[in-house]
Amino acid sequence: MSLFNVAKFGGTSVANFEAMSRCADIIENNPNTRLVVSSACSGVTNFLVELANGISDQAQRDQILKRLDEIHQAILNQLEDANETSVAVSHILETVSHLAEAASIQSNKKLTDHLVACGELMSTHIFAQVLRERGVKATRVDIRDVLRTDSQFGKAEPNLDQIKSLAQQHLIPMCQDFVVVTQGFIGCDEDGNTTTLGRGGSDYSAALIAEAVEAEGLEIWTDVPGIYTTDPRIAPKATPISEISFSEASEMANFGAKILHPSTLVPALRHDIPVFVGSSKEPEKGGTWIRHQVESSPLFRALALRCNQTMVTLRSVEMFHAYGFLAKVFEVLAKHKVSVDLITTSEVSVSLTLDQTDTSGGAPQLPEQARLELEKLCTVEIEHNLCLVALIGNNMSESKGYAKQVFSTLEDFNLRMICYGASPHNLCFLLHESVSKLAIQKLHQDLFEY
Ligand code: ADP
Ligand code: ASP
Ligand code: MG
């Protein structure tokens, strides 16, 4: 195992010059930090996604391009020697402009990835220069030379063996001499096309890189001092968790806690790399350690919320006491590459939620062809505007009585789907978006604030 540490900084952490300077302090304070993984400056990816989805009105496109220029220019203006960095950023903005025009004619996933990757490509040019101007021997590496993925644009899968060997060729030798600043979120397929790992993917990139270089630690620097009992923006009385197990934190990430991309902990767990989550604005406040072994395993650990859920309900009286119906349904779903997240069944119906969406955003959609084929088997009802609330904890399947407490807190809510018992680590349910935050607040109050 190498001695070095990988530090990832999210969008708000690199939002402007002051924020980048705070990150530079953090990097300088730990001489073992040799690899820095950065997101795009705050708000940039959202703008790029808008452009990638296709804006036909040129004035509207120009407005967004102007905002993108302003965000980066504001930081460049504070550099002592911005020349080369400015040129590099301008080139990327030109690419953005061309791709946005192409997307306005016809958008597609490959083009989207090429376009949205530009945010990280710009921020890292600037971040490396901020570090150099403070006297840090820093260099920028294009992670597309290392982070090899398949060609599933928008949610690409990493090729671990290739990443490891490319990291050994291109990253590790650099880290001997430099603090290497590189991009999160983006990768490259076999054919040289730019890919992305899905929204929020920089956490995952950092973990993949940490795994490939066998880092001793991974730090995720964000805008909150650690992982809380729930999103503190929803429940202001949420409290930070000082230590949490990989499995609890993975459940939280999978169930939508935005603080970590769902796949982040998979590489860290594989290589037993401890992960620290803290605030780049208030590093003195400490944060959360995610480890294999933890001292306490409470029954209730946290609440997570995942919105933009799509529920598909399939009804058929032929299902009653028959066999093979579900097999046929899943055959259709598999044929159309529809990934199912949750599922509940009754004698004559089955409800399922569709797995999360890719970089282009929005609720996952049941492909039209899949719907038509399912309609030959049963009636198909599709509902949007739903959110999934998950209560995460330990030994839940062996504990008596807690479900009563949960459901009495939620007695006034219309729960659309409940998944209970399949996992010892969670109880989750689907409800309408308009009441989901209230449900989190009430559950937090009753289960965590005493
Ligand atoms: P970054 O840009 O640094 O990756 P994100 O916005 O992706 O940051 O994630 C940080 C945000 O995650 C916080 O501001 C907070 O609103 C949200 N969040 C959701 N669940 C939690 C939780 N359990 N603990 C802390 N933050 C959470
Ligand atoms: N910039 C990307 C996003 O906003 C990736 C990330 O920040 O993790 O989704
Ligand atoms: Mg994030």
Short mmCIF file of C-alpha atoms and ligand atoms in Angstrom, two decimals:
data_model
loop_
_atom_site.label_atom_id
_atom_site.label_comp_id
_atom_site.label_asym_id
_atom_site.label_seq_id
_atom_site.Cartn_x
_atom_site.Cartn_y
_atom_site.Cartn_z
CA MET A 1 0.00 0.00 0.00
CA SER A 2 1.35 3.45 -0.94
CA LEU A 3 1.60 6.14 1.65
CA PHE A 4 -0.48 8.61 -0.20
CA ASN A 5 -3.83 10.02 0.30
CA VAL A 6 -6.45 10.91 -2.31
CA ALA A 7 -8.51 14.06 -1.65
CA LYS A 8 -11.70 14.80 -3.57
CA PHE A 9 -13.25 18.27 -3.62
CA GLY A 10 -16.87 18.73 -4.67
CA GLY A 11 -18.47 21.55 -6.65
CA THR A 12 -19.05 24.00 -3.79
CA SER A 13 -15.52 23.36 -2.52
CA VAL A 14 -14.12 24.67 -5.83
CA ALA A 15 -16.86 27.22 -6.51
CA ASN A 16 -14.62 30.29 -6.47
CA PHE A 17 -11.10 31.49 -5.68
CA GLU A 18 -11.63 31.65 -1.91
CA ALA A 19 -13.12 28.15 -1.84
CA MET A 20 -10.23 26.77 -3.94
CA SER A 21 -7.76 28.48 -1.61
CA ARG A 22 -9.36 26.76 1.39
CA CYS A 23 -8.94 23.43 -0.42
CA ALA A 24 -5.31 24.33 -1.09
CA ASP A 25 -4.83 24.79 2.68
CA ILE A 26 -6.23 21.32 3.27
CA ILE A 27 -3.92 19.84 0.62
CA GLU A 28 -0.86 21.62 1.99
CA ASN A 29 -1.64 20.53 5.53
CA ASN A 30 -1.27 16.87 4.61
CA PRO A 31 1.99 16.12 2.80
CA ASN A 32 0.64 12.65 1.96
CA THR A 33 -2.04 14.14 -0.29
CA ARG A 34 -0.52 13.51 -3.70
CA LEU A 35 -3.71 13.12 -5.72
CA VAL A 36 -6.48 15.67 -5.89
CA VAL A 37 -9.76 14.85 -7.63
CA SER A 38 -11.93 17.82 -8.43
CA SER A 39 -15.52 18.38 -9.49
CA ALA A 40 -16.61 21.16 -11.82
CA CYS A 41 -17.17 24.56 -10.17
CA SER A 42 -20.56 24.71 -8.44
CA GLY A 43 -23.49 25.03 -10.86
CA VAL A 44 -21.41 24.38 -13.98
CA THR A 45 -22.54 20.79 -14.60
CA ASN A 46 -26.19 21.84 -14.33
CA PHE A 47 -25.64 24.47 -17.03
CA LEU A 48 -23.84 21.96 -19.21
CA VAL A 49 -26.64 19.41 -18.82
CA GLU A 50 -29.13 22.10 -19.91
CA LEU A 51 -27.06 22.76 -23.01
CA ALA A 52 -26.64 19.05 -23.69
CA ASN A 53 -30.38 18.46 -23.53
CA GLY A 54 -30.65 20.83 -26.53
CA ILE A 55 -31.63 24.51 -26.46
CA SER A 56 -32.80 25.66 -29.86
CA ASP A 57 -32.91 29.38 -29.01
CA GLN A 58 -29.41 30.74 -29.65
CA ALA A 59 -29.88 33.74 -27.34
CA GLN A 60 -30.72 31.38 -24.50
CA ARG A 61 -27.67 29.26 -25.26
CA ASP A 62 -25.47 32.36 -25.35
CA GLN A 63 -26.85 33.42 -21.97
CA ILE A 64 -25.68 30.13 -20.44
CA LEU A 65 -22.30 30.34 -22.18
CA LYS A 66 -21.90 33.82 -20.73
CA ARG A 67 -22.65 32.54 -17.21
CA LEU A 68 -20.11 29.74 -17.67
CA ASP A 69 -17.51 32.23 -18.79
CA GLU A 70 -18.25 34.50 -15.81
CA ILE A 71 -17.92 31.70 -13.25
CA HIS A 72 -14.46 30.74 -14.51
CA GLN A 73 -13.33 34.26 -15.30
CA ALA A 74 -14.07 35.35 -11.72
CA ILE A 75 -11.44 32.86 -10.50
CA LEU A 76 -8.98 33.53 -13.31
CA ASN A 77 -9.10 37.24 -12.43
CA GLN A 78 -7.69 36.46 -9.00
CA LEU A 79 -4.68 34.54 -10.29
CA GLU A 80 -1.30 36.23 -10.53
CA ASP A 81 -0.44 34.59 -13.82
CA ALA A 82 -3.60 33.47 -15.54
CA ASN A 83 -2.35 33.51 -19.13
CA GLU A 84 -1.93 29.84 -19.99
CA THR A 85 -4.81 28.78 -17.80
CA SER A 86 -7.10 31.34 -19.44
CA VAL A 87 -6.20 30.08 -22.89
CA ALA A 88 -6.90 26.48 -21.86
CA VAL A 89 -10.27 27.42 -20.32
CA SER A 90 -11.23 29.48 -23.38
CA HIS A 91 -10.53 26.53 -25.67
CA ILE A 92 -12.78 24.33 -23.60
CA LEU A 93 -15.53 26.98 -23.63
CA GLU A 94 -15.30 27.06 -27.41
CA THR A 95 -15.80 23.31 -27.46
CA VAL A 96 -18.82 23.77 -25.16
CA SER A 97 -20.27 26.30 -27.57
CA HIS A 98 -19.87 23.99 -30.60
CA LEU A 99 -21.25 20.97 -28.82
CA ALA A 100 -24.20 22.98 -27.47
CA GLU A 101 -25.04 24.01 -31.02
CA ALA A 102 -24.83 20.39 -32.17
CA ALA A 103 -27.06 19.32 -29.24
CA SER A 104 -29.61 21.97 -30.21
CA ILE A 105 -30.00 20.16 -33.54
CA GLN A 106 -29.88 16.64 -32.18
CA SER A 107 -28.89 15.59 -28.71
CA ASN A 108 -27.58 12.15 -27.79
CA LYS A 109 -25.87 10.50 -24.83
CA LYS A 110 -22.40 10.42 -26.35
CA LEU A 111 -22.52 14.11 -27.13
CA THR A 112 -23.94 14.83 -23.66
CA ASP A 113 -20.97 13.15 -22.00
CA HIS A 114 -18.50 15.01 -24.17
CA LEU A 115 -20.21 18.28 -23.26
CA VAL A 116 -20.78 17.81 -19.52
CA ALA A 117 -17.17 16.61 -19.04
CA CYS A 118 -16.02 20.14 -19.89
CA GLY A 119 -16.85 21.39 -16.38
CA GLU A 120 -14.23 19.22 -14.70
CA LEU A 121 -11.78 19.82 -17.54
CA MET A 122 -11.97 23.58 -16.82
CA SER A 123 -11.99 23.53 -13.02
CA THR A 124 -8.87 21.37 -12.86
CA HIS A 125 -6.85 23.75 -15.07
CA ILE A 126 -7.66 26.53 -12.63
CA PHE A 127 -7.26 24.51 -9.44
CA ALA A 128 -3.78 23.31 -10.48
CA GLN A 129 -2.73 26.91 -11.13
CA VAL A 130 -4.11 28.06 -7.75
CA LEU A 131 -1.90 25.43 -6.11
CA ARG A 132 1.16 26.37 -8.18
CA GLU A 133 0.79 30.04 -7.27
CA ARG A 134 0.97 29.07 -3.62
CA GLY A 135 4.27 27.31 -4.27
CA VAL A 136 2.90 23.77 -4.43
CA LYS A 137 4.56 21.66 -7.10
CA ALA A 138 1.29 20.73 -8.80
CA THR A 139 0.39 19.39 -12.21
CA ARG A 140 -2.85 18.61 -14.01
CA VAL A 141 -3.48 15.17 -15.47
CA ASP A 142 -6.32 14.36 -17.86
CA ILE A 143 -7.96 11.41 -16.14
CA ARG A 144 -9.27 10.18 -19.49
CA ASP A 145 -5.76 8.72 -19.95
CA VAL A 146 -6.40 6.51 -16.92
CA LEU A 147 -10.07 6.06 -16.11
CA ARG A 148 -11.06 3.53 -18.77
CA THR A 149 -14.76 2.68 -18.91
CA ASP A 150 -17.22 0.90 -21.14
CA SER A 151 -19.34 2.91 -23.58
CA GLN A 152 -22.54 3.28 -21.54
CA PHE A 153 -22.62 7.03 -21.92
CA GLY A 154 -24.16 8.76 -18.90
CA LYS A 155 -23.50 5.88 -16.52
CA ALA A 156 -20.32 4.26 -17.69
CA GLU A 157 -18.87 1.24 -15.89
CA PRO A 158 -15.16 1.32 -15.02
CA ASN A 159 -12.73 -1.28 -16.31
CA LEU A 160 -10.81 -1.95 -13.11
CA ASP A 161 -7.88 -3.88 -14.56
CA GLN A 162 -7.14 -1.24 -17.17
CA ILE A 163 -7.55 1.60 -14.69
CA LYS A 164 -5.06 -0.08 -12.39
CA SER A 165 -2.43 -0.59 -15.06
CA LEU A 166 -2.93 2.89 -16.56
CA ALA A 167 -2.72 4.44 -13.08
CA GLN A 168 0.55 2.64 -12.56
CA GLN A 169 1.90 3.97 -15.85
CA HIS A 170 0.57 7.54 -15.76
CA LEU A 171 -0.35 8.51 -12.22
CA ILE A 172 1.91 6.88 -9.68
CA PRO A 173 5.20 8.11 -11.24
CA MET A 174 3.76 11.66 -11.44
CA CYS A 175 2.76 11.56 -7.79
CA GLN A 176 6.41 11.06 -6.78
CA ASP A 177 7.22 14.58 -7.96
CA PHE A 178 3.94 16.44 -8.07
CA VAL A 179 0.63 16.95 -6.39
CA VAL A 180 -1.55 15.67 -9.24
CA VAL A 181 -4.83 17.49 -9.85
CA THR A 182 -7.31 15.55 -11.94
CA GLN A 183 -10.98 15.37 -12.88
CA GLY A 184 -13.70 13.45 -11.15
CA PHE A 185 -16.85 12.25 -12.93
CA ILE A 186 -15.30 11.62 -16.36
CA GLY A 187 -13.60 8.76 -18.14
CA CYS A 188 -12.88 7.46 -21.60
CA ASP A 189 -13.97 4.35 -23.48
CA GLU A 190 -11.86 2.01 -25.64
CA ASP A 191 -12.49 4.17 -28.71
CA GLY A 192 -11.34 7.38 -27.07
CA ASN A 193 -14.83 8.79 -26.45
CA THR A 194 -15.40 10.76 -23.27
CA THR A 195 -17.76 9.07 -20.82
CA THR A 196 -19.26 10.02 -17.43
CA LEU A 197 -20.06 7.99 -14.33
CA GLY A 198 -23.44 9.65 -13.66
CA ARG A 199 -24.34 12.76 -11.68
CA GLY A 200 -22.34 13.14 -8.50
CA GLY A 201 -19.78 10.72 -9.97
CA SER A 202 -16.65 12.51 -8.74
CA ASP A 203 -16.86 10.67 -5.42
CA TYR A 204 -16.84 7.39 -7.33
CA SER A 205 -13.91 8.52 -9.50
CA ALA A 206 -11.91 9.41 -6.41
CA ALA A 207 -12.59 6.00 -4.90
CA LEU A 208 -11.65 4.21 -8.14
CA ILE A 209 -8.42 6.19 -8.33
CA ALA A 210 -7.66 5.52 -4.65
CA GLU A 211 -8.16 1.82 -5.31
CA ALA A 212 -5.97 1.85 -8.42
CA VAL A 213 -3.04 3.54 -6.67
CA GLU A 214 -3.64 1.55 -3.45
CA ALA A 215 -3.98 4.74 -1.45
CA GLU A 216 -3.84 4.70 2.32
CA GLY A 217 -6.84 6.96 2.62
CA LEU A 218 -9.60 8.74 0.72
CA GLU A 219 -10.96 12.11 1.77
CA ILE A 220 -14.22 13.47 0.41
CA TRP A 221 -14.33 17.22 1.04
CA THR A 222 -17.75 18.75 0.61
CA ASP A 223 -20.00 21.47 2.07
CA VAL A 224 -21.07 19.73 5.29
CA PRO A 225 -18.84 18.47 8.12
CA GLY A 226 -19.55 14.80 7.55
CA ILE A 227 -22.44 12.42 7.07
CA TYR A 228 -25.46 13.39 9.14
CA THR A 229 -28.40 11.40 10.47
CA THR A 230 -30.25 12.82 7.49
CA ASP A 231 -29.79 15.64 4.99
CA PRO A 232 -29.36 18.68 7.30
CA ARG A 233 -31.05 20.82 4.65
CA ILE A 234 -34.24 18.84 5.24
CA ALA A 235 -34.02 18.30 9.00
CA PRO A 236 -31.98 21.11 10.59
CA LYS A 237 -31.66 19.10 13.81
CA ALA A 238 -29.81 16.30 12.01
CA THR A 239 -26.50 15.54 13.71
CA PRO A 240 -23.13 14.48 12.27
CA ILE A 241 -22.10 10.85 12.64
CA SER A 242 -18.48 10.54 13.73
CA GLU A 243 -17.99 6.94 12.62
CA ILE A 244 -20.06 4.70 10.36
CA SER A 245 -19.57 1.27 8.80
CA PHE A 246 -19.07 0.72 5.07
CA SER A 247 -22.35 -1.17 4.87
CA GLU A 248 -24.38 1.56 6.60
CA ALA A 249 -22.81 4.31 4.51
CA SER A 250 -23.31 2.27 1.31
CA GLU A 251 -27.00 1.85 2.17
CA MET A 252 -27.28 5.60 2.69
CA ALA A 253 -25.58 6.34 -0.63
CA ASN A 254 -27.70 3.77 -2.46
CA PHE A 255 -30.86 5.20 -1.01
CA GLY A 256 -30.07 8.66 -2.28
CA ALA A 257 -28.08 10.47 0.43
CA LYS A 258 -26.51 12.92 -2.00
CA ILE A 259 -23.42 13.26 0.12
CA LEU A 260 -21.93 10.18 -1.60
CA HIS A 261 -22.41 8.79 -5.11
CA PRO A 262 -24.01 5.33 -4.69
CA SER A 263 -20.98 3.39 -5.97
CA THR A 264 -18.33 5.34 -4.03
CA LEU A 265 -17.77 2.83 -1.29
CA VAL A 266 -17.49 -0.25 -3.50
CA PRO A 267 -13.81 0.30 -4.42
CA ALA A 268 -12.97 1.56 -0.92
CA LEU A 269 -14.53 -1.54 0.60
CA ARG A 270 -12.73 -3.86 -1.84
CA HIS A 271 -9.39 -2.48 -0.71
CA ASP A 272 -10.35 -1.58 2.84
CA ILE A 273 -9.41 2.07 2.33
CA PRO A 274 -10.77 4.22 5.17
CA VAL A 275 -12.87 7.13 3.89
CA PHE A 276 -13.19 10.49 5.59
CA VAL A 277 -16.00 12.95 4.78
CA GLY A 278 -15.58 16.55 5.91
CA SER A 279 -16.30 20.17 5.09
CA SER A 280 -13.69 22.10 3.09
CA LYS A 281 -15.19 25.28 4.52
CA GLU A 282 -14.94 24.16 8.14
CA PRO A 283 -12.29 21.42 8.27
CA GLU A 284 -11.77 22.14 11.97
CA LYS A 285 -15.22 20.71 12.67
CA GLY A 286 -13.98 17.20 11.86
CA GLY A 287 -16.21 14.82 9.97
CA THR A 288 -17.22 11.21 9.48
CA TRP A 289 -14.90 8.20 9.25
CA ILE A 290 -16.24 5.32 7.21
CA ARG A 291 -14.52 2.11 8.26
CA HIS A 292 -14.84 -1.63 8.26
CA GLN A 293 -15.14 -1.97 12.02
CA VAL A 294 -17.00 0.60 14.08
CA GLU A 295 -17.68 0.84 17.77
CA SER A 296 -21.44 1.26 17.71
CA SER A 297 -24.13 -0.23 15.49
CA PRO A 298 -27.38 1.50 16.49
CA LEU A 299 -30.77 0.16 15.42
CA PHE A 300 -31.52 3.45 13.65
CA ARG A 301 -28.59 5.11 11.92
CA ALA A 302 -29.98 7.51 9.33
CA LEU A 303 -32.76 8.50 6.95
CA ALA A 304 -32.25 8.95 3.23
CA LEU A 305 -34.40 10.43 0.52
CA ARG A 306 -34.31 9.66 -3.19
CA CYS A 307 -36.68 11.58 -5.41
CA ASN A 308 -37.51 11.31 -9.12
CA GLN A 309 -38.81 7.78 -8.71
CA THR A 310 -40.90 6.06 -11.38
CA MET A 311 -43.30 3.34 -10.25
CA VAL A 312 -44.72 0.85 -12.74
CA THR A 313 -47.74 -1.21 -11.68
CA LEU A 314 -48.62 -4.26 -13.74
CA ARG A 315 -52.02 -5.88 -13.22
CA SER A 316 -53.39 -9.11 -14.59
CA VAL A 317 -55.94 -11.59 -13.25
CA GLU A 318 -53.96 -14.25 -15.10
CA MET A 319 -51.30 -13.82 -12.47
CA PHE A 320 -53.61 -15.34 -9.85
CA HIS A 321 -52.25 -18.78 -8.92
CA ALA A 322 -50.44 -18.99 -12.26
CA TYR A 323 -46.75 -19.50 -12.77
CA GLY A 324 -44.38 -17.80 -15.18
CA PHE A 325 -46.02 -14.37 -15.24
CA LEU A 326 -43.19 -12.59 -13.45
CA ALA A 327 -40.65 -14.44 -15.58
CA LYS A 328 -42.33 -13.04 -18.70
CA VAL A 329 -42.39 -9.53 -17.24
CA PHE A 330 -38.70 -9.66 -16.37
CA GLU A 331 -37.85 -11.09 -19.77
CA VAL A 332 -39.36 -7.99 -21.37
CA LEU A 333 -37.59 -5.68 -18.93
CA ALA A 334 -34.25 -7.42 -19.45
CA LYS A 335 -34.65 -7.29 -23.23
CA HIS A 336 -35.03 -3.51 -23.04
CA LYS A 337 -32.25 -3.15 -20.45
CA VAL A 338 -34.66 -1.80 -17.84
CA SER A 339 -33.12 -2.13 -14.41
CA VAL A 340 -35.56 -2.63 -11.54
CA ASP A 341 -34.91 -1.22 -8.10
CA LEU A 342 -37.73 -2.16 -5.70
CA ILE A 343 -40.53 -4.62 -6.17
CA THR A 344 -43.69 -5.70 -4.30
CA THR A 345 -46.31 -8.16 -5.45
CA SER A 346 -49.91 -9.15 -4.70
CA GLU A 347 -51.98 -11.96 -6.24
CA VAL A 348 -52.97 -9.90 -9.26
CA SER A 349 -50.44 -7.11 -9.48
CA VAL A 350 -46.80 -6.27 -9.22
CA SER A 351 -45.37 -2.83 -8.57
CA LEU A 352 -41.80 -1.96 -9.29
CA THR A 353 -39.62 1.12 -9.35
CA LEU A 354 -37.14 1.79 -12.09
CA ASP A 355 -33.48 2.18 -11.30
CA GLN A 356 -31.88 5.58 -11.21
CA THR A 357 -31.23 7.73 -14.19
CA ASP A 358 -27.99 8.78 -15.89
CA THR A 359 -26.12 12.05 -16.32
CA SER A 360 -28.86 13.65 -18.44
CA GLY A 361 -31.05 13.77 -15.30
CA GLY A 362 -34.80 13.46 -14.74
CA ALA A 363 -36.95 10.52 -13.73
CA PRO A 364 -36.16 7.13 -15.28
CA GLN A 365 -38.55 6.27 -18.12
CA LEU A 366 -39.98 2.93 -19.17
CA PRO A 367 -38.98 2.62 -22.84
CA GLU A 368 -41.97 2.82 -25.17
CA GLN A 369 -41.27 -0.59 -26.72
CA ALA A 370 -41.07 -2.21 -23.29
CA ARG A 371 -44.43 -0.66 -22.36
CA LEU A 372 -46.04 -1.95 -25.56
CA GLU A 373 -44.73 -5.46 -24.97
CA LEU A 374 -45.84 -5.45 -21.33
CA GLU A 375 -49.29 -4.29 -22.40
CA LYS A 376 -49.66 -7.56 -24.28
CA LEU A 377 -49.34 -9.34 -20.91
CA CYS A 378 -51.19 -7.03 -18.51
CA THR A 379 -52.33 -3.47 -17.84
CA VAL A 380 -49.49 -1.03 -17.26
CA GLU A 381 -49.76 2.02 -15.05
CA ILE A 382 -46.86 4.46 -14.70
CA GLU A 383 -46.57 7.02 -11.91
CA HIS A 384 -44.03 9.80 -11.50
CA ASN A 385 -43.40 12.44 -8.81
CA LEU A 386 -42.65 9.85 -6.16
CA CYS A 387 -39.84 9.74 -3.62
CA LEU A 388 -38.28 6.89 -1.74
CA VAL A 389 -37.67 7.32 1.97
CA ALA A 390 -35.30 4.83 3.59
CA LEU A 391 -34.68 4.22 7.26
CA ILE A 392 -31.22 2.72 7.60
CA GLY A 393 -29.91 0.85 10.59
CA ASN A 394 -28.59 -2.40 11.98
CA ASN A 395 -30.12 -5.78 12.80
CA MET A 396 -33.49 -4.41 11.82
CA SER A 397 -34.93 -7.78 10.79
CA GLU A 398 -34.20 -9.19 14.26
CA SER A 399 -35.66 -6.27 16.21
CA LYS A 400 -39.21 -6.27 17.45
CA GLY A 401 -41.67 -3.43 17.45
CA TYR A 402 -39.82 -0.71 15.61
CA ALA A 403 -42.05 -0.89 12.52
CA LYS A 404 -45.00 0.06 14.74
CA GLN A 405 -43.14 3.19 15.80
CA VAL A 406 -42.31 4.07 12.21
CA PHE A 407 -45.81 3.51 10.87
CA SER A 408 -47.51 5.36 13.72
CA THR A 409 -45.32 8.38 12.93
CA LEU A 410 -46.45 8.10 9.32
CA GLU A 411 -50.11 7.26 9.95
CA ASP A 412 -51.33 10.36 8.08
CA PHE A 413 -49.23 9.66 5.01
CA ASN A 414 -50.30 7.73 1.95
CA LEU A 415 -47.52 5.17 1.53
CA ARG A 416 -47.48 3.94 -2.05
CA MET A 417 -45.12 1.00 -1.61
CA ILE A 418 -43.37 -0.53 1.39
CA CYS A 419 -40.27 -2.74 1.34
CA TYR A 420 -39.72 -4.39 4.67
CA GLY A 421 -37.80 -7.46 5.66
CA ALA A 422 -35.72 -8.06 2.54
CA SER A 423 -32.72 -6.35 4.09
CA PRO A 424 -31.63 -6.31 7.75
CA HIS A 425 -30.31 -2.79 7.13
CA ASN A 426 -33.31 -0.86 5.90
CA LEU A 427 -37.02 -0.26 5.76
CA CYS A 428 -38.14 1.86 2.86
CA PHE A 429 -41.29 3.23 1.34
CA LEU A 430 -42.47 5.31 -1.54
CA LEU A 431 -44.64 8.37 -1.17
CA HIS A 432 -45.66 11.43 -3.12
CA GLU A 433 -42.95 14.03 -3.66
CA SER A 434 -45.07 16.79 -2.08
CA VAL A 435 -44.97 15.13 1.37
CA SER A 436 -41.61 13.36 1.28
CA LYS A 437 -39.64 16.02 3.15
CA LEU A 438 -42.32 16.25 5.80
CA ALA A 439 -42.13 12.48 6.25
CA ILE A 440 -38.35 12.72 6.75
CA GLN A 441 -38.78 15.58 9.25
CA LYS A 442 -41.38 13.68 11.28
CA LEU A 443 -39.41 10.44 11.29
CA HIS A 444 -36.25 12.29 12.23
CA GLN A 445 -38.03 13.99 15.09
CA ASP A 446 -39.49 10.75 16.46
CA LEU A 447 -36.55 8.41 15.87
CA PHE A 448 -33.47 10.60 16.20
CA GLU A 449 -34.26 13.73 18.23
CA TYR A 450 -34.61 12.65 21.80
P1 ADP B 1 -20.34 17.86 -3.46
O1 ADP B 1 -20.56 18.87 -4.52
O2 ADP B 1 -19.27 18.24 -2.49
O3 ADP B 1 -20.17 16.48 -4.01
P2 ADP B 1 -23.09 17.29 -2.84
O4 ADP B 1 -24.03 18.43 -2.98
O5 ADP B 1 -23.06 16.26 -3.91
O6 ADP B 1 -21.64 17.88 -2.57
O7 ADP B 1 -23.35 16.54 -1.45
C1 ADP B 1 -23.39 17.29 -0.25
C2 ADP B 1 -24.83 17.51 0.15
O8 ADP B 1 -25.43 16.26 0.43
C3 ADP B 1 -25.04 18.31 1.42
O9 ADP B 1 -25.00 19.68 1.19
C4 ADP B 1 -26.39 17.83 1.90
O10 ADP B 1 -27.42 18.70 1.54
C5 ADP B 1 -26.62 16.51 1.14
N1 ADP B 1 -26.90 15.37 2.02
C6 ADP B 1 -27.85 14.45 1.77
N2 ADP B 1 -27.90 13.56 2.74
C7 ADP B 1 -26.94 13.89 3.64
C8 ADP B 1 -26.51 13.35 4.87
N3 ADP B 1 -27.06 12.24 5.39
N4 ADP B 1 -25.51 13.96 5.51
C9 ADP B 1 -24.94 15.07 5.02
N5 ADP B 1 -25.31 15.65 3.86
C10 ADP B 1 -26.30 15.07 3.17
N1 ASP B 2 -19.81 17.68 -11.62
C1 ASP B 2 -20.57 16.45 -11.59
C2 ASP B 2 -22.00 16.70 -11.09
O1 ASP B 2 -22.32 17.83 -10.76
C3 ASP B 2 -19.92 15.38 -10.77
C4 ASP B 2 -19.73 15.70 -9.32
O2 ASP B 2 -19.71 16.85 -8.93
O3 ASP B 2 -19.56 14.75 -8.54
O4 ASP B 2 -22.79 15.80 -11.09
MG MG B 3 -21.59 15.13 -4.82
#
